[in-house]
Short mmCIF file of C-alpha atoms and ligand atoms in Angstrom, two decimals:
data_model
loop_
_atom_site.label_atom_id
_atom_site.label_comp_id
_atom_site.label_asym_id
_atom_site.label_seq_id
_atom_site.Cartn_x
_atom_site.Cartn_y
_atom_site.Cartn_z
CA MET A 1 65.79 10.36 52.17
CA GLU A 2 66.11 14.18 52.38
CA LEU A 3 69.11 15.70 50.80
CA PRO A 4 71.18 18.14 52.48
CA GLU A 5 71.10 21.49 50.62
CA PRO A 6 74.20 22.07 48.94
CA PRO A 7 76.29 25.08 50.20
CA PRO A 8 75.54 28.54 49.33
CA CYS A 9 77.97 29.67 46.62
CA THR A 10 79.96 32.25 48.45
CA VAL A 11 82.93 33.00 46.40
CA VAL A 12 82.14 33.01 42.52
CA GLY A 13 85.54 32.20 40.78
CA LYS A 14 86.24 33.09 37.15
CA GLU A 15 85.20 29.29 36.25
CA GLU A 16 82.08 29.44 38.03
CA GLU A 17 81.21 32.85 36.23
CA GLU A 18 82.03 31.06 32.81
CA LEU A 19 79.88 28.15 33.56
CA LEU A 20 77.04 30.43 34.94
CA LYS A 21 76.88 31.98 31.35
CA GLN A 22 76.11 28.86 29.46
CA ALA A 23 72.55 28.29 27.96
CA PHE A 24 71.30 24.95 26.38
CA PHE A 25 68.82 24.19 24.00
CA SER A 26 68.77 20.51 24.62
CA TRP A 27 69.96 18.07 27.11
CA ALA A 28 71.68 16.35 24.37
CA GLU A 29 73.80 19.73 23.88
CA PHE A 30 74.09 20.10 27.48
CA SER A 31 75.57 16.49 27.76
CA ARG A 32 77.88 16.96 24.78
CA PHE A 33 79.17 20.09 26.13
CA PHE A 34 79.66 18.84 29.75
CA ASP A 35 81.52 15.59 28.41
CA LYS A 36 84.45 18.07 26.99
CA TRP A 37 83.96 20.34 29.97
CA CYS A 38 84.72 17.31 32.32
CA GLN A 39 87.35 16.00 30.25
CA GLN A 40 89.41 19.25 30.29
CA ARG A 41 89.24 19.19 33.95
CA LEU A 42 89.46 15.49 34.66
CA VAL A 43 86.47 15.93 37.04
CA MET A 44 83.34 13.81 37.20
CA PHE A 45 79.78 14.62 38.18
CA SER A 46 76.74 12.49 38.40
CA VAL A 47 73.14 13.35 38.63
CA LYS A 48 72.19 13.36 42.27
CA ASN A 49 68.71 14.68 41.88
CA SER A 50 66.55 15.72 38.81
CA THR A 51 62.90 16.66 37.72
CA ARG A 52 61.55 15.87 34.18
CA VAL A 53 59.99 18.31 32.33
CA ALA A 54 57.18 15.87 31.56
CA ARG A 55 56.10 16.09 35.41
CA SER A 56 55.58 20.04 35.00
CA PRO A 57 51.93 21.12 34.85
CA TRP A 58 52.40 22.84 31.59
CA ALA A 59 54.00 20.00 29.97
CA GLY A 60 50.99 18.99 27.87
CA VAL A 61 50.58 22.34 26.42
CA PRO A 62 51.21 21.81 22.58
CA PRO A 63 54.02 24.35 21.80
CA LEU A 64 55.81 23.12 24.85
CA TYR A 65 55.33 19.38 24.45
CA ARG A 66 58.14 18.98 22.23
CA LEU A 67 60.53 20.23 25.08
CA ILE A 68 59.40 17.28 27.06
CA HIS A 69 62.08 15.32 24.97
CA VAL A 70 64.30 17.98 23.82
CA LEU A 71 65.09 19.54 27.24
CA LYS A 72 64.08 16.46 29.39
CA TYR A 73 64.88 18.03 32.75
CA SER A 74 63.47 21.41 34.26
CA TYR A 75 65.90 20.82 37.29
CA VAL A 76 68.85 18.76 37.67
CA LEU A 77 71.73 18.87 40.44
CA LEU A 78 75.11 17.53 39.28
CA VAL A 79 77.36 16.48 42.14
CA CYS A 80 81.01 15.37 42.16
CA LYS A 81 81.38 11.97 41.81
CA ASP A 82 84.58 11.99 44.03
CA VAL A 83 85.25 8.19 43.39
CA HIS A 84 87.89 7.08 45.79
CA SER A 85 90.44 4.38 44.79
CA PRO A 86 90.19 0.85 46.15
CA ASN A 87 93.41 1.21 48.34
CA GLN A 88 91.78 3.93 50.43
CA PRO A 89 90.26 2.90 53.89
CA ALA A 90 86.53 2.12 53.87
CA GLU A 91 85.84 4.82 56.15
CA TRP A 92 86.92 7.19 53.67
CA SER A 93 83.52 7.20 52.07
CA CYS A 94 81.92 8.31 55.32
CA GLN A 95 83.80 11.48 55.44
CA PRO A 96 82.01 14.66 53.92
CA SER A 97 81.99 14.19 50.39
CA CYS A 98 83.37 16.68 47.98
CA PRO A 99 81.10 19.92 47.83
CA ALA A 100 81.34 20.73 43.90
CA PHE A 101 78.16 20.72 42.45
CA ILE A 102 76.30 22.33 39.28
CA THR A 103 72.48 23.00 39.18
CA LEU A 104 70.58 23.17 35.79
CA LYS A 105 67.25 24.80 35.59
CA LEU A 106 64.66 25.70 33.21
CA SER A 107 65.25 29.23 31.87
CA PRO A 108 62.33 31.51 32.88
CA LEU A 109 60.98 31.35 29.23
CA ARG A 110 61.17 27.43 29.47
CA ASP A 111 63.20 27.40 26.11
CA ARG A 112 66.24 26.34 27.27
CA LEU A 113 68.37 24.91 30.23
CA VAL A 114 70.70 27.32 32.08
CA VAL A 115 73.22 26.89 35.18
CA SER A 116 71.73 28.34 37.92
CA GLU A 117 74.27 27.56 40.68
CA CYS A 118 77.51 26.13 40.78
CA GLN A 119 80.33 25.53 43.34
CA LEU A 120 83.66 24.20 41.50
CA THR A 121 86.20 23.94 44.22
CA HIS A 122 86.92 20.16 44.98
CA SER A 123 88.25 18.93 48.43
CA HIS A 124 90.56 16.64 46.71
CA PRO A 125 92.91 16.82 43.68
CA ALA A 126 92.08 15.76 40.45
CA CYS A 127 93.40 12.17 39.54
CA PRO A 128 94.02 11.43 35.84
CA ARG A 129 94.06 7.80 36.49
CA ARG A 130 91.05 7.53 38.23
CA PHE A 131 89.48 9.78 35.54
CA ALA A 132 90.46 7.65 32.62
CA TYR A 133 89.20 4.48 34.24
CA HIS A 134 85.73 5.91 35.39
CA PHE A 135 84.88 8.39 32.79
CA ARG A 136 82.27 7.44 30.27
CA PRO A 137 81.36 10.17 27.55
CA GLY A 138 77.80 10.42 26.90
CA HIS A 139 76.81 8.99 30.31
CA LEU A 140 74.19 11.57 30.96
CA LEU A 141 72.55 10.62 28.04
CA ALA A 142 72.95 7.00 28.36
CA ASN A 143 72.16 7.05 31.93
CA ALA A 144 68.62 7.64 30.84
CA CYS A 145 68.68 5.00 28.33
CA LEU A 146 71.08 2.49 27.18
CA PRO A 147 74.74 1.97 28.08
CA VAL A 148 76.76 3.53 25.46
CA ARG A 149 79.38 0.77 25.59
CA MET A 150 76.50 -1.35 24.21
CA THR A 151 75.32 1.19 21.62
CA ASN A 152 79.07 1.80 20.32
CA ARG A 153 79.32 -2.29 20.09
CA ILE A 154 76.38 -2.77 18.07
CA SER A 155 76.81 0.33 16.08
CA LYS A 156 77.04 -0.19 12.15
CA GLN A 157 76.47 -3.93 12.38
CA PHE A 158 73.62 -6.27 11.53
CA VAL A 159 71.52 -6.75 14.52
CA ALA A 160 69.79 -10.31 15.10
CA PRO A 161 66.55 -10.68 16.81
CA ASP A 162 68.51 -11.63 20.08
CA ASP A 163 70.52 -8.62 20.02
CA VAL A 164 67.30 -6.34 19.67
CA ARG A 165 65.87 -8.19 22.76
CA ARG A 166 69.05 -7.61 24.76
CA LEU A 167 69.05 -4.07 23.96
CA LEU A 168 65.46 -3.76 25.12
CA SER A 169 66.11 -5.53 28.28
CA TYR A 170 68.84 -2.79 28.89
CA CYS A 171 66.67 0.13 27.78
CA LYS A 172 65.98 2.25 30.90
CA GLY A 173 63.43 4.74 29.61
CA PRO A 174 61.72 6.01 26.53
CA ASP A 175 64.53 8.72 25.72
CA HIS A 176 65.36 9.62 22.32
CA GLY A 177 62.90 7.32 20.93
CA VAL A 178 65.18 4.35 21.06
CA LEU A 179 63.09 2.30 22.95
CA ASP A 180 60.30 2.70 20.27
CA ALA A 181 62.52 2.07 17.47
CA LEU A 182 63.61 -1.26 19.22
CA HIS A 183 60.12 -2.21 19.67
CA VAL A 184 59.18 -1.72 16.20
CA LEU A 185 62.53 -3.98 15.16
CA GLU A 186 61.21 -6.58 17.53
CA GLY A 187 58.04 -6.53 15.93
CA LEU A 188 59.49 -6.80 12.39
CA PHE A 189 61.63 -9.71 13.55
CA ARG A 190 58.63 -11.41 15.28
CA THR A 191 56.93 -11.73 11.56
CA ASP A 192 60.19 -11.97 9.66
CA PRO A 193 63.32 -13.42 11.68
CA GLU A 194 65.37 -13.61 8.44
CA ALA A 195 64.82 -9.56 8.15
CA LYS A 196 68.27 -7.81 7.69
CA VAL A 197 68.67 -4.83 10.19
CA LYS A 198 71.55 -2.50 10.78
CA LEU A 199 71.63 0.19 13.40
CA VAL A 200 73.95 3.02 13.76
CA PHE A 201 73.92 5.01 17.08
CA VAL A 202 75.55 8.25 17.34
CA GLU A 203 78.89 7.55 18.71
CA ASP A 204 79.00 7.71 22.74
CA GLN A 205 75.45 8.39 22.81
CA ALA A 206 72.43 6.21 22.99
CA MET A 207 70.74 7.66 20.16
CA VAL A 208 70.00 6.12 16.69
CA GLU A 209 71.13 8.11 14.09
CA THR A 210 70.42 5.45 11.07
CA VAL A 211 68.34 2.35 10.75
CA PHE A 212 68.59 0.32 7.54
CA PHE A 213 66.47 -2.64 6.91
CA LEU A 214 64.88 -5.06 4.17
CA THR A 215 62.72 -7.99 4.56
CA SER A 216 63.33 -11.45 3.44
CA ARG A 217 60.49 -10.85 0.87
CA THR A 218 62.19 -7.64 -0.60
CA ARG A 219 65.66 -9.41 -0.56
CA ALA A 220 63.99 -12.08 -2.77
CA LEU A 221 62.57 -9.60 -5.22
CA LEU A 222 66.12 -7.89 -5.56
CA ARG A 223 67.83 -11.28 -6.18
CA ARG A 224 65.09 -11.92 -8.83
CA PHE A 225 65.24 -8.52 -10.41
CA PRO A 226 68.91 -6.91 -9.67
CA ARG A 227 69.27 -5.32 -13.08
CA ILE A 228 68.00 -1.93 -12.71
CA LEU A 229 68.09 -0.26 -9.40
CA LEU A 230 66.45 3.05 -8.64
CA VAL A 231 67.04 5.41 -5.48
CA ASP A 232 64.42 7.28 -3.79
CA ARG A 233 65.96 9.90 -1.51
CA LEU A 234 63.65 11.97 0.52
CA PRO A 235 65.95 14.62 2.28
CA ALA A 236 64.88 16.38 5.56
CA LEU A 237 61.34 14.75 5.45
CA GLN A 238 59.23 16.78 7.61
CA GLY A 239 62.32 18.64 8.46
CA VAL A 240 63.64 15.97 10.72
CA LEU A 241 64.65 12.78 8.64
CA ASP A 242 66.42 11.67 5.68
CA LEU A 243 64.61 8.57 3.97
CA LEU A 244 66.47 6.60 1.39
CA ALA A 245 64.84 3.75 -0.50
CA VAL A 246 66.34 1.41 -3.26
CA LEU A 247 64.13 0.05 -5.66
CA CYS A 248 64.27 -2.71 -8.35
CA VAL A 249 62.51 -2.80 -11.50
CA ASP A 250 60.37 -6.09 -11.88
CA GLY A 251 59.43 -8.04 -14.98
CA ALA A 252 56.27 -5.91 -15.61
CA GLY A 253 58.36 -2.50 -15.47
CA ARG A 254 57.02 -1.48 -12.02
CA ALA A 255 59.30 -0.36 -9.15
CA ARG A 256 59.49 -2.59 -6.07
CA GLN A 257 60.98 -1.33 -2.92
CA ALA A 258 64.05 -3.42 -2.12
CA ALA A 259 65.71 -1.74 0.98
CA CYS A 260 64.94 1.21 3.21
CA CYS A 261 66.74 3.64 5.32
CA VAL A 262 65.99 6.05 7.70
CA ALA A 263 68.61 8.44 9.03
CA ARG A 264 69.06 11.77 11.02
CA PRO A 265 68.96 14.89 8.52
CA GLY A 266 72.59 15.36 6.81
CA THR A 267 73.95 12.11 7.46
CA PRO A 268 77.01 11.93 5.54
CA SER A 269 77.44 9.38 2.62
CA LEU A 270 74.01 7.79 3.27
CA LEU A 271 73.85 6.52 -0.32
CA ARG A 272 76.99 4.44 0.01
CA PHE A 273 76.16 3.11 3.31
CA VAL A 274 72.76 1.80 2.03
CA LEU A 275 74.58 0.29 -1.00
CA VAL A 276 77.10 -1.51 1.28
CA SER A 277 74.29 -2.71 3.55
CA LEU A 278 72.32 -3.77 0.51
CA LEU A 279 74.96 -5.84 -0.79
CA GLN A 280 75.97 -7.46 2.49
CA SER A 281 72.53 -8.57 2.84
CA ALA A 282 72.39 -10.00 -0.91
CA PRO A 283 76.31 -10.42 -1.89
CA ASP A 284 75.32 -12.32 -4.99
CA VAL A 285 73.56 -9.22 -6.66
CA LYS A 286 77.04 -7.11 -6.82
CA GLY A 287 77.84 -8.26 -10.29
CA ARG A 288 74.40 -8.46 -11.46
CA VAL A 289 73.35 -4.76 -11.29
CA ARG A 290 73.66 -3.30 -14.60
CA CYS A 291 72.10 0.36 -13.96
CA LEU A 292 71.79 2.51 -10.79
CA THR A 293 69.65 5.81 -11.28
CA ALA A 294 69.93 8.19 -8.35
CA GLY A 295 69.43 11.87 -7.70
CA PRO A 296 72.12 14.31 -8.76
CA GLU A 297 73.61 13.78 -5.21
CA VAL A 298 75.04 10.73 -6.69
CA ALA A 299 77.65 12.71 -8.33
CA ALA A 300 79.36 13.52 -4.94
CA GLN A 301 79.62 9.39 -4.21
CA LEU A 302 80.36 8.44 -7.73
CA ARG A 303 83.82 6.87 -7.02
CA ALA A 304 82.42 4.83 -4.07
CA VAL A 305 79.08 3.65 -5.87
CA ARG A 306 81.21 2.64 -8.94
CA GLN A 307 83.46 0.51 -6.68
CA LEU A 308 80.52 -1.05 -4.87
CA LEU A 309 78.56 -1.90 -8.29
CA PRO A 310 81.28 -2.27 -10.63
CA CYS A 311 79.17 -3.66 -13.66
CA ALA A 312 76.57 -1.11 -13.40
CA ARG A 313 76.16 2.24 -15.21
CA VAL A 314 75.49 4.94 -12.74
CA GLN A 315 72.96 7.63 -13.99
CA ILE A 316 71.28 10.78 -12.68
CA CYS A 317 67.26 10.51 -12.79
CA ARG A 318 66.58 13.10 -15.46
CA ALA A 319 63.60 14.82 -13.88
CA GLN A 320 65.69 15.41 -10.80
CA GLY A 321 68.62 16.76 -12.71
CA LEU A 322 66.47 19.08 -14.38
CA GLU A 323 65.03 20.45 -11.20
CA THR A 324 68.48 20.87 -9.59
CA LEU A 325 69.73 22.43 -12.92
CA PHE A 326 66.71 25.00 -12.76
CA SER A 327 67.01 25.89 -9.26
CA LYS A 328 70.70 26.47 -9.65
CA ALA A 329 69.66 28.77 -12.40
CA GLN A 330 67.32 30.60 -10.22
CA GLU A 331 69.68 30.75 -7.46
CA LEU A 332 72.66 32.35 -9.87
CA GLY A 333 70.05 34.67 -11.10
CA GLY A 334 68.57 35.21 -14.52
CA ALA A 335 66.04 32.38 -14.60
CA SER A 336 62.30 31.97 -13.60
CA ARG A 337 59.50 29.70 -14.63
CA GLU A 338 57.81 32.46 -16.76
CA ASP A 339 61.11 33.02 -18.61
CA PRO A 340 60.39 31.30 -21.77
CA GLY A 341 63.81 30.62 -22.67
CA LEU A 342 65.66 28.29 -20.23
CA TRP A 343 63.37 25.72 -18.94
CA PRO A 344 62.45 24.21 -22.23
CA LEU A 345 66.04 24.45 -23.49
CA LEU A 346 67.10 22.26 -20.51
CA CYS A 347 64.37 19.94 -21.07
CA ARG A 348 65.43 19.55 -24.74
CA LEU A 349 68.99 18.96 -23.58
CA ALA A 350 68.42 16.46 -21.03
CA GLY A 351 65.97 14.60 -23.39
CA ALA A 352 68.27 14.79 -26.51
CA SER A 353 67.85 11.44 -28.33
CA SER A 354 71.12 11.83 -30.49
CA TYR A 355 74.54 13.36 -29.84
CA ALA A 356 73.55 15.77 -32.72
CA ALA A 357 70.50 16.94 -30.77
CA TYR A 358 72.36 17.26 -27.63
CA SER A 359 75.37 19.36 -29.18
CA GLU A 360 72.74 21.48 -30.80
CA ALA A 361 70.99 22.29 -27.50
CA LEU A 362 74.04 22.80 -25.81
CA ALA A 363 75.21 25.28 -28.37
CA GLU A 364 71.92 27.42 -27.89
CA LEU A 365 72.48 27.14 -23.84
CA ARG A 366 76.13 28.60 -24.32
CA ALA A 367 74.84 31.29 -26.50
CA GLN A 368 71.78 32.35 -24.84
CA GLY A 369 72.06 31.09 -21.09
CA PRO A 370 73.20 33.64 -18.30
CA ASP A 371 76.97 33.67 -17.94
CA ALA A 372 76.97 32.40 -14.22
CA PHE A 373 74.87 29.52 -15.15
CA VAL A 374 76.78 28.47 -18.25
CA LYS A 375 79.84 28.41 -16.43
CA TYR A 376 78.35 26.42 -13.62
CA PHE A 377 76.93 23.87 -16.27
CA ASP A 378 79.82 23.57 -18.04
CA HIS A 379 81.98 22.80 -15.04
CA ASN A 380 79.51 20.37 -13.28
CA TRP A 381 77.28 18.87 -15.88
CA ALA A 382 78.66 18.83 -19.24
CA PRO A 383 81.56 16.70 -18.35
CA ARG A 384 78.95 14.10 -17.04
CA HIS A 385 76.35 14.31 -19.68
CA ASP A 386 76.53 10.41 -20.12
CA MET A 387 74.88 10.40 -16.79
CA TRP A 388 71.92 12.11 -17.40
CA VAL A 389 71.29 12.99 -21.09
CA ARG A 390 68.77 10.41 -22.61
CA PHE A 391 70.64 9.30 -25.68
CA ARG A 392 73.61 8.12 -23.43
CA ALA A 393 71.30 6.21 -20.70
CA TYR A 394 71.57 2.48 -20.37
CA GLU A 395 69.83 0.87 -23.03
CA ALA A 396 67.26 -1.18 -21.24
CA SER A 397 66.48 1.88 -18.99
CA ARG A 398 66.39 4.30 -21.76
CA ASP A 399 62.58 4.08 -22.24
CA LEU A 400 62.10 3.47 -18.59
CA ASP A 401 60.61 6.41 -17.27
CA ALA A 402 62.58 6.28 -14.03
CA CYS A 403 61.43 9.55 -12.76
CA ALA A 404 57.72 8.39 -13.11
CA LEU A 405 58.67 5.22 -11.09
CA VAL A 406 60.34 7.11 -8.50
CA ARG A 407 57.36 9.64 -8.16
CA GLY A 408 54.91 6.85 -8.15
CA HIS A 409 56.77 5.03 -5.32
CA ARG A 410 57.30 8.59 -3.42
CA ARG A 411 53.52 8.91 -3.42
CA ARG A 412 52.69 5.56 -2.04
CA LEU A 413 55.58 6.19 0.42
CA LEU A 414 54.09 9.30 1.43
CA SER A 415 50.43 8.02 1.93
CA HIS A 416 51.87 5.53 4.46
CA LEU A 417 53.96 8.07 6.52
CA SER A 418 52.16 9.73 9.42
CA PRO A 419 53.17 13.31 10.01
CA SER A 420 55.56 12.36 12.88
CA HIS A 421 58.84 13.59 14.02
CA SER A 422 60.42 10.60 15.42
CA VAL A 423 62.94 7.69 13.57
CA ALA A 424 60.66 5.19 15.38
CA GLN A 425 57.19 6.29 14.15
CA CYS A 426 58.75 6.35 10.54
CA LEU A 427 60.30 3.18 10.79
CA ARG A 428 56.76 1.74 12.17
CA ASP A 429 55.13 3.09 9.02
CA LEU A 430 57.82 1.52 6.64
CA VAL A 431 57.37 -1.70 8.30
CA ALA A 432 53.58 -1.84 8.00
CA MET A 433 54.00 -1.03 4.27
CA GLN A 434 56.05 -3.81 4.06
CA TRP A 435 53.24 -6.06 5.41
CA ALA A 436 50.78 -4.30 3.25
CA ASP A 437 52.79 -4.99 0.15
CA ALA A 438 53.11 -8.30 1.18
CA ALA A 439 49.60 -8.93 1.77
CA GLY A 440 48.66 -7.36 -1.36
CA GLU A 441 50.92 -9.68 -3.28
CA ALA A 442 49.69 -12.84 -1.66
CA ALA A 443 46.20 -11.79 -2.41
CA SER A 444 47.12 -11.23 -6.10
CA GLU A 445 48.76 -14.70 -6.32
CA GLY A 446 45.92 -16.38 -4.28
ZN1 ZN B 501 85.25 16.75 43.81
#
């Protein structure tokens, strides 16, 4: 069916003018903006016509390839939804509909979406009741993928194999990698129906924010070796993902992956979320964890971590602590790797095997260290020395080189991850790594 040409924009009002100035660097950005814009005006628009970026002849050219997913459309016509209430006569719908429309187009530089035309005068008054009933935030994003009422309902819960199948059956397109991620989870459940998986969606958007998972094999490992847990956190992996793994230490002193979590970068309180999910997956472990070693960021979530693991000492991985301290010293000025003083002094401080040795190194730091850094140290690190100085470490973990274990795990992890930019691909690699570990174990046992 040929669509009638939208009427020409004869009068450009103030509102139109404002909208024509807008530019958006992603479809998601436009969608979020437009939700708010509609909510302020109690109006509803729907996509009447659109052209996907993927259909453009230049879409396969590498630097622009990214835009296929980010900008999604090269052309979108939004028209007023003009939903009439049920008590209006049926012939009402045959009347010419509201002329309000908005056209969004790819900018000439093809790096953003701009409002190219709009007509915002409606043929009907705004109706708050109708709006409240019909308006769904995130519908522009969800339309392309999953209904947000579904993603909101399932978010932050453990999902069963049936949930994943149901989500897949509702999935309308490959947008935002949700479909890919769900396929990976479907595959995980096919091999391991007892796997524990928690999905978090961005609120009101069909976009995966965080995925936590553990297999039945790693849960058994965790139950067998719950005493010492290590946290390996890779922030901003490839610039687009945060990855957090919890490791347990087996009888032979090897670090074994117990649970894994992939998240959008900067997801707040990720460690807390992972620990909560871990304990929900294996509740009997809670009172049996004696020591948790994590990166320096654990200090910010200390209260929550202590509440979750009441019987555990919470420690900062020494090597990571040293790195943080040294880069802070560089940032505050007055420290470089070539500077013979500071680095070995910090190493002596962290590695002190007695209180006397620690005090001695501390006195030296206060006497010789750059003022700004000493102030920072006294405020942030000295009061927590029992979390990162060697002589205060949890006994069974004192001679355990947590840093080496984490580094070893990380090397293995990075060798399994493909250079990808999506949650789904990362998830696929992590699941594959699980199967490789399981196969390796079976081979060594058989
Ligand atoms: Zn209208």
